[in-house]
mmCIF file of C-alpha atoms in Angstrom:
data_model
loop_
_atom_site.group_PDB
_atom_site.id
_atom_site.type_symbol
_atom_site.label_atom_id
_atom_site.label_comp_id
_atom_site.label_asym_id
_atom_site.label_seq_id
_atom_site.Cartn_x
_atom_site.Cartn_y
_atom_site.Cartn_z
ATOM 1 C CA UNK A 1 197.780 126.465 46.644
ATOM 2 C CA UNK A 2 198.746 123.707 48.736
ATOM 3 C CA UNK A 3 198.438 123.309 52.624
ATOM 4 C CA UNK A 4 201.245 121.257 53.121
ATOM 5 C CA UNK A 5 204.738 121.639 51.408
ATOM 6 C CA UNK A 6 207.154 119.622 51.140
ATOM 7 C CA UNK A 7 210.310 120.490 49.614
ATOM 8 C CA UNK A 8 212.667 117.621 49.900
ATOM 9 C CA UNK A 9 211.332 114.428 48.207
ATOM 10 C CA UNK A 10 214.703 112.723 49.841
ATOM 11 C CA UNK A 11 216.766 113.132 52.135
ATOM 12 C CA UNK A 12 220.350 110.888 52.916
ATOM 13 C CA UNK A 13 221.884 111.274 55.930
ATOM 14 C CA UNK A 14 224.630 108.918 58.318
ATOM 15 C CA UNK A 15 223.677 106.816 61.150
ATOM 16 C CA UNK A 16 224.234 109.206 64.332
ATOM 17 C CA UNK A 17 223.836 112.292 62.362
ATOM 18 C CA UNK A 18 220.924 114.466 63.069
ATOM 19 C CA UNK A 19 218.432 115.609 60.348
ATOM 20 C CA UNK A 20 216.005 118.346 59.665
ATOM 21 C CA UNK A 21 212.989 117.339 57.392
ATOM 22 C CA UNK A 22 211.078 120.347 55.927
ATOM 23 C CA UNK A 23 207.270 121.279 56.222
ATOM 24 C CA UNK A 24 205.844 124.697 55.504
ATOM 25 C CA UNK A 25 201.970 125.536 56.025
ATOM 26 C CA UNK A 26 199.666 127.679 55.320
ATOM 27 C CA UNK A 27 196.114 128.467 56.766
ATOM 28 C CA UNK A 28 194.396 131.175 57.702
ATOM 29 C CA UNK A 29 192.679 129.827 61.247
ATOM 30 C CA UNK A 30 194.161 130.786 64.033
ATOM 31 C CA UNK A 31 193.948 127.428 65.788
ATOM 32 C CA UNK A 32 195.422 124.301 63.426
ATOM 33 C CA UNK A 33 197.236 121.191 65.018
ATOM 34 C CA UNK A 34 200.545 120.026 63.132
ATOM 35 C CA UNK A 35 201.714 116.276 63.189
ATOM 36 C CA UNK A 36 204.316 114.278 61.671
ATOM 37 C CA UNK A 37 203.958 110.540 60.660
ATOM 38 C CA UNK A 38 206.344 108.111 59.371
ATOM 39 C CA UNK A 39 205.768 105.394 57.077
ATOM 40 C CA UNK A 40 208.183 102.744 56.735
ATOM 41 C CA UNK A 41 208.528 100.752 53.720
ATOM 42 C CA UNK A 42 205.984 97.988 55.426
ATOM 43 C CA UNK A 43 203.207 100.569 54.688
ATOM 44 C CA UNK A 44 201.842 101.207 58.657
ATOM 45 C CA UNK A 45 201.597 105.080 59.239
ATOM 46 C CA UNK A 46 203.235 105.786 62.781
ATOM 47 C CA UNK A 47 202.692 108.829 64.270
ATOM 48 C CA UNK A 48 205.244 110.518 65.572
ATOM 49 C CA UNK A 49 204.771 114.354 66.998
ATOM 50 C CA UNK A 50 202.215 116.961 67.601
ATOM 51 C CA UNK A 51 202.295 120.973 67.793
ATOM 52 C CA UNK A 52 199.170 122.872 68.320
ATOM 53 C CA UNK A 53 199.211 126.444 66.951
ATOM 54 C CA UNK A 54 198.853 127.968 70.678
ATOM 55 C CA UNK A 55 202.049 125.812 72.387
ATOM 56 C CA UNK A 56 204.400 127.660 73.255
ATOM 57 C CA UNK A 57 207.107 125.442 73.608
ATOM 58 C CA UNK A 58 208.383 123.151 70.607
ATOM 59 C CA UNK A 59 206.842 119.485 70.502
ATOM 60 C CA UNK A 60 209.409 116.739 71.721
ATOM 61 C CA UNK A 61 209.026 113.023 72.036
ATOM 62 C CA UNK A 62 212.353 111.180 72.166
ATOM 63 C CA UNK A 63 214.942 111.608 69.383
ATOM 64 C CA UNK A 64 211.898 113.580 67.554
ATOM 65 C CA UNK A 65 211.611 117.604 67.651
ATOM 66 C CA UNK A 66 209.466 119.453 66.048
ATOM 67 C CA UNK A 67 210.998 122.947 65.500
ATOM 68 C CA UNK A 68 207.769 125.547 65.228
ATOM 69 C CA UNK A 69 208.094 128.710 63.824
ATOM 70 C CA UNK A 70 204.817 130.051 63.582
ATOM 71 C CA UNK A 71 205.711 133.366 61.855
ATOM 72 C CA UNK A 72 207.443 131.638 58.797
ATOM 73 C CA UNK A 73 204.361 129.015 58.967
ATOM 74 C CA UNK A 74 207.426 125.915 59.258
ATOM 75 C CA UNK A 75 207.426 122.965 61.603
ATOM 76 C CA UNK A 76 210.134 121.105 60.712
ATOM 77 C CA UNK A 77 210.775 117.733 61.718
ATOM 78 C CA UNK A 78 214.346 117.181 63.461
ATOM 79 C CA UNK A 79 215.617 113.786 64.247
ATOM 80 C CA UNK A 80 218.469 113.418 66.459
ATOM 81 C CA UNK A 81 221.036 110.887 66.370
ATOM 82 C CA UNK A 82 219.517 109.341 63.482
ATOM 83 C CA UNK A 83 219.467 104.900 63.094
ATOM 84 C CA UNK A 84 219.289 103.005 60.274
ATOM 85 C CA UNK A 85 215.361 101.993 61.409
ATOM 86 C CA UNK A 86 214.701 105.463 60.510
ATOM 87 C CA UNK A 87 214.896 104.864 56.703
ATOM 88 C CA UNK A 88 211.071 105.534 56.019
ATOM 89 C CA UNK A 89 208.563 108.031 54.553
ATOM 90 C CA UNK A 90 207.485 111.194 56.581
ATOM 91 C CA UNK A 91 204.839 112.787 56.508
ATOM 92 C CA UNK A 92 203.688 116.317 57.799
ATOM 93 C CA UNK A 93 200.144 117.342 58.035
ATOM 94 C CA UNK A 94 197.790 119.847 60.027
ATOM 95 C CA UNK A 95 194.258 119.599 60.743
ATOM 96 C CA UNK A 96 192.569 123.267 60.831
ATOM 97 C CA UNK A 97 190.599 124.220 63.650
ATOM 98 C CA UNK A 98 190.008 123.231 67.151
ATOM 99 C CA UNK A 99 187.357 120.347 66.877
ATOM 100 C CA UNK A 100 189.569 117.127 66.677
ATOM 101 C CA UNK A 101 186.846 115.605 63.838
ATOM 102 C CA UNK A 102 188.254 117.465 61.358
ATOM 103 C CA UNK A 103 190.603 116.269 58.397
ATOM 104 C CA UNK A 104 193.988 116.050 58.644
ATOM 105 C CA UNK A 105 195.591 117.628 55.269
ATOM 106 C CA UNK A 106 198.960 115.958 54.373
ATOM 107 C CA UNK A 107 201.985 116.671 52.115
ATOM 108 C CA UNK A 108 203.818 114.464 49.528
ATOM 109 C CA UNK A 109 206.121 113.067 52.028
ATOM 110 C CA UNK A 110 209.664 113.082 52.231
ATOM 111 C CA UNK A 111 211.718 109.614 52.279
ATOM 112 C CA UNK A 112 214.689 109.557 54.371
ATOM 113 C CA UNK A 113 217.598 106.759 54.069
ATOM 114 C CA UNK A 114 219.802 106.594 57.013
ATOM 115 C CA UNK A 115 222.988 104.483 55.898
ATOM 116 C CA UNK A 116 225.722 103.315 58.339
ATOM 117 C CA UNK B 1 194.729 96.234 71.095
ATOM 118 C CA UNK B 2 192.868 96.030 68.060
ATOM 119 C CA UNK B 3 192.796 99.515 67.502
ATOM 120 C CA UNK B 4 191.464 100.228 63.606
ATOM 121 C CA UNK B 5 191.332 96.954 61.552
ATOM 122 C CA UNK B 6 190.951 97.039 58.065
ATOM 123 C CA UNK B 7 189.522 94.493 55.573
ATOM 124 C CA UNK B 8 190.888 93.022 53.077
ATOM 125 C CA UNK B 9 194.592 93.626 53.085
ATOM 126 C CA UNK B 10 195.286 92.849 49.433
ATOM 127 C CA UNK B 11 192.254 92.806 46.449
ATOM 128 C CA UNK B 12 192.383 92.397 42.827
ATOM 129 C CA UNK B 13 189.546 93.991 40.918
ATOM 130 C CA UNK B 14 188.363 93.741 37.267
ATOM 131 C CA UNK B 15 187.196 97.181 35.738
ATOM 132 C CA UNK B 16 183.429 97.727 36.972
ATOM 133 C CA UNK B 17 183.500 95.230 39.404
ATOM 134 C CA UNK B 18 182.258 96.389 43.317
ATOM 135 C CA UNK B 19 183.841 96.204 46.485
ATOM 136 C CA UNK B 20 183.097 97.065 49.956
ATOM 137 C CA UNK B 21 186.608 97.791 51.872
ATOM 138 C CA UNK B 22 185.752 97.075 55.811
ATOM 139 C CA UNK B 23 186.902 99.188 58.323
ATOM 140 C CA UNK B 24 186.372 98.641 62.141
ATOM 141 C CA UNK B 25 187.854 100.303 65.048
ATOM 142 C CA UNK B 26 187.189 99.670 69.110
ATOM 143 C CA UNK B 27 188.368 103.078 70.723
ATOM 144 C CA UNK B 28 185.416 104.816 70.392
ATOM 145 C CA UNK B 29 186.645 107.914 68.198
ATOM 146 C CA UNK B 30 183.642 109.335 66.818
ATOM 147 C CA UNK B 31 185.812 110.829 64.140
ATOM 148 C CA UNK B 32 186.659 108.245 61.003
ATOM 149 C CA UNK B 33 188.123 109.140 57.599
ATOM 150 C CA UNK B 34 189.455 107.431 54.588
ATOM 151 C CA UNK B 35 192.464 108.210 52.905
ATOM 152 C CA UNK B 36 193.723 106.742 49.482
ATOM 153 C CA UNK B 37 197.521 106.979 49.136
ATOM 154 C CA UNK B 38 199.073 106.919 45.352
ATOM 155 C CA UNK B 39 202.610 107.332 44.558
ATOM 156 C CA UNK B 40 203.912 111.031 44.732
ATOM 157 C CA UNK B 41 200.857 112.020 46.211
ATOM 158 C CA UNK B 42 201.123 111.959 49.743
ATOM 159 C CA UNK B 43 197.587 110.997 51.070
ATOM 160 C CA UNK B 44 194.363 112.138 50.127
ATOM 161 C CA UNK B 45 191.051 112.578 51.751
ATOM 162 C CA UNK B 46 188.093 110.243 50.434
ATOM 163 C CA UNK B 47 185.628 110.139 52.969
ATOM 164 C CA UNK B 48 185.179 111.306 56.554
ATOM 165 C CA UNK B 49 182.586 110.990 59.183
ATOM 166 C CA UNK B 50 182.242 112.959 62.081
ATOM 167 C CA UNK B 51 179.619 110.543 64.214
ATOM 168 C CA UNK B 52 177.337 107.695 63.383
ATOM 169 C CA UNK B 53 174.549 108.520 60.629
ATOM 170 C CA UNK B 54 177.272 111.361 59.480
ATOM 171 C CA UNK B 55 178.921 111.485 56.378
ATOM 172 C CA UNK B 56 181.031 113.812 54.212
ATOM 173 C CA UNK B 57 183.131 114.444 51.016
ATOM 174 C CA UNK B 58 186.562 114.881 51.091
ATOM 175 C CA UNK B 59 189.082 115.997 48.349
ATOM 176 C CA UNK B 60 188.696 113.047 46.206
ATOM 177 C CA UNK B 61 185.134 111.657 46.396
ATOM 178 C CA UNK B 62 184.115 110.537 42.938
ATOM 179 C CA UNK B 63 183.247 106.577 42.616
ATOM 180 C CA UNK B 64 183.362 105.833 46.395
ATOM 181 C CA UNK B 65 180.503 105.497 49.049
ATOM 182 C CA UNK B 66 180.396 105.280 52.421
ATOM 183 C CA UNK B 67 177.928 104.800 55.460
ATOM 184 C CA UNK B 68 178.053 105.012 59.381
ATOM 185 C CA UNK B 69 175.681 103.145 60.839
ATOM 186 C CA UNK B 70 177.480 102.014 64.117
ATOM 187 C CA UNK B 71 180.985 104.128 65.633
ATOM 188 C CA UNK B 72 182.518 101.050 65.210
ATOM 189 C CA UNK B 73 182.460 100.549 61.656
ATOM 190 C CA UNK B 74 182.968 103.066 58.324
ATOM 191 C CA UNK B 75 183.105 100.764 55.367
ATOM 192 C CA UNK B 76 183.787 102.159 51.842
ATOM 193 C CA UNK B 77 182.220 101.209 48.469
ATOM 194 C CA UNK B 78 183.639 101.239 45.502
ATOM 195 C CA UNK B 79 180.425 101.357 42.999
ATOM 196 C CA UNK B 80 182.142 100.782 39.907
ATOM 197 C CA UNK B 81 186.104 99.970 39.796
ATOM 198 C CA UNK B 82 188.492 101.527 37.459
ATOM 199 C CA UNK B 83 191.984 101.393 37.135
ATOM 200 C CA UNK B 84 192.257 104.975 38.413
ATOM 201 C CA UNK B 85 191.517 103.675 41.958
ATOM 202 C CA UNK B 86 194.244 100.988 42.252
ATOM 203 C CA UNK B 87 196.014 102.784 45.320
ATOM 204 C CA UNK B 88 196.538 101.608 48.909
ATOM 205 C CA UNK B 89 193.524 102.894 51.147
ATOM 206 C CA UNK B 90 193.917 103.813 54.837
ATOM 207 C CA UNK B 91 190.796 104.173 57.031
ATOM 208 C CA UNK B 92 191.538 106.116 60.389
ATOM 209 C CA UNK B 93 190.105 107.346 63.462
ATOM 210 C CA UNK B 94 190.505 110.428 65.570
ATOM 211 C CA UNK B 95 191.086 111.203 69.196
ATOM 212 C CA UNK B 96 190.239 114.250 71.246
ATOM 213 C CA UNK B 97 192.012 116.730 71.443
ATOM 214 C CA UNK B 98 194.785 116.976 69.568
ATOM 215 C CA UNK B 99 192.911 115.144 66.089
ATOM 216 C CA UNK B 100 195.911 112.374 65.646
ATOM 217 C CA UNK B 101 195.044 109.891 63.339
ATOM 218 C CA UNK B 102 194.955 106.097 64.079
ATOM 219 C CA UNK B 103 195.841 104.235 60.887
ATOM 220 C CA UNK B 104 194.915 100.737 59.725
ATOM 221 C CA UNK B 105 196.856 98.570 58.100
ATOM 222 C CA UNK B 106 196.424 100.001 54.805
ATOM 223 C CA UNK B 107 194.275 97.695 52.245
ATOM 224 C CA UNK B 108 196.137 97.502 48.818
ATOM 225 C CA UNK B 109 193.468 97.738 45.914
ATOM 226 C CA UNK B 110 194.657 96.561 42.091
ATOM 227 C CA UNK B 111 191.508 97.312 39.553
ATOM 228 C CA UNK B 112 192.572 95.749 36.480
#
């Protein structure tokens, strides 16, 4: 089974919109960290947003939420007020366990194009 | 900042040629992986270490090598190229405590 889903190989949304990209989990450890990287079409990998299993409160960094429901084993990626430099490939993964040398396990990605 | 570098950027192979793909980074992680990323795929564990003189397999192992002599550097070997390992390969390091990933610049690989 996989670690990482996701669904929604691409997503199309307007300039100013807001979107929500889909990740779903599953592990059986207690403790896992959940990220989000985006990879625009220049090939860098950018990170954008972390959750750890134990946070209480959804990640947030700028325009980028992370919305963590831990019951339903989702952390969906929400972009506000989405720009046309947000055309790119995301990518959710989670690394399992506390220790922070240990592999992070990634989905297929989903590519978003923001048009104006 | 430097950060991770990785050598070279592009590479043409012939089948059952060897390569060595550098990797360097100057943050001190003592955490380094490499990933190979195809089309479709997402990306995929090759290689990790966990401190110098440590190794490990990851998900997709077969025809690769790699060595950690220094925390600096992680360099991977390809023993034998095929055309099955033409992908783009990312080498990373880690940072306490959360586990992000620093990426390098991605090296694109083309075994012909």
């Amino acid at each position: 089974a996989q670690k990482i889903t996701q669904t929604q190989p691409g997503m199309f949304v307007q300039e100013k919109e807001a979107v929500t990209l889909d990740c779903t989990y599953d592990t059986s450890d207690p403790s896992y960290g959940l990220f989000w990287y985006k990879q625009p079409s220049s090939g860098e990998m950018i990170f954008l947003i972390y959750q750890g299993s134990y946070d209480q409160q959804n990640a947030t960094e700028g325009r980028y939420s992370l919305n963590f429901q831990k019951a339903r084993k989702s952390a969906n990626l929400v972009i506000s007020a989405s720009q046309l430099g947000d055309s790119a490939m995301y990518f959710c993964a989670m690394r399992e366990g506390r220790q922070a040398g240990t592999a992070l396990i990634f989905g297929k990605g989903t590519t978003l194009s923001v048009s104006s | 900042n430097a950060g991770v570098t990785q050598t070279p950027k592009f590479q043409v192979l012939k089948t059952g040629q060897s390569m060595t793909l550098q990797c360097a980074q100057d943050m001190n992680h003592e955490y380094m992986s490499w990933y190979r990323q195809d089309p479709g795929m997402g990306l995929r564990l090759i290689h990790y270490s966990v401190g110098a003189g440590i190794t490990d397999q990851g998900e997709v192992p077969n025809g690769y090598n790699v060595s950690r002599s220094t925390t600096e550097d992680f360099p991977l070997r390809l023993l034998s190229a095929a055309p099955s390992q033409t992908s783009v390969y990312f080498c990373a390091s880690s940072e306490e405590p959360t586990g992000e990933l620093f990426f390098g610049e991605g090296s694109r690989l083309t075994v012909l």
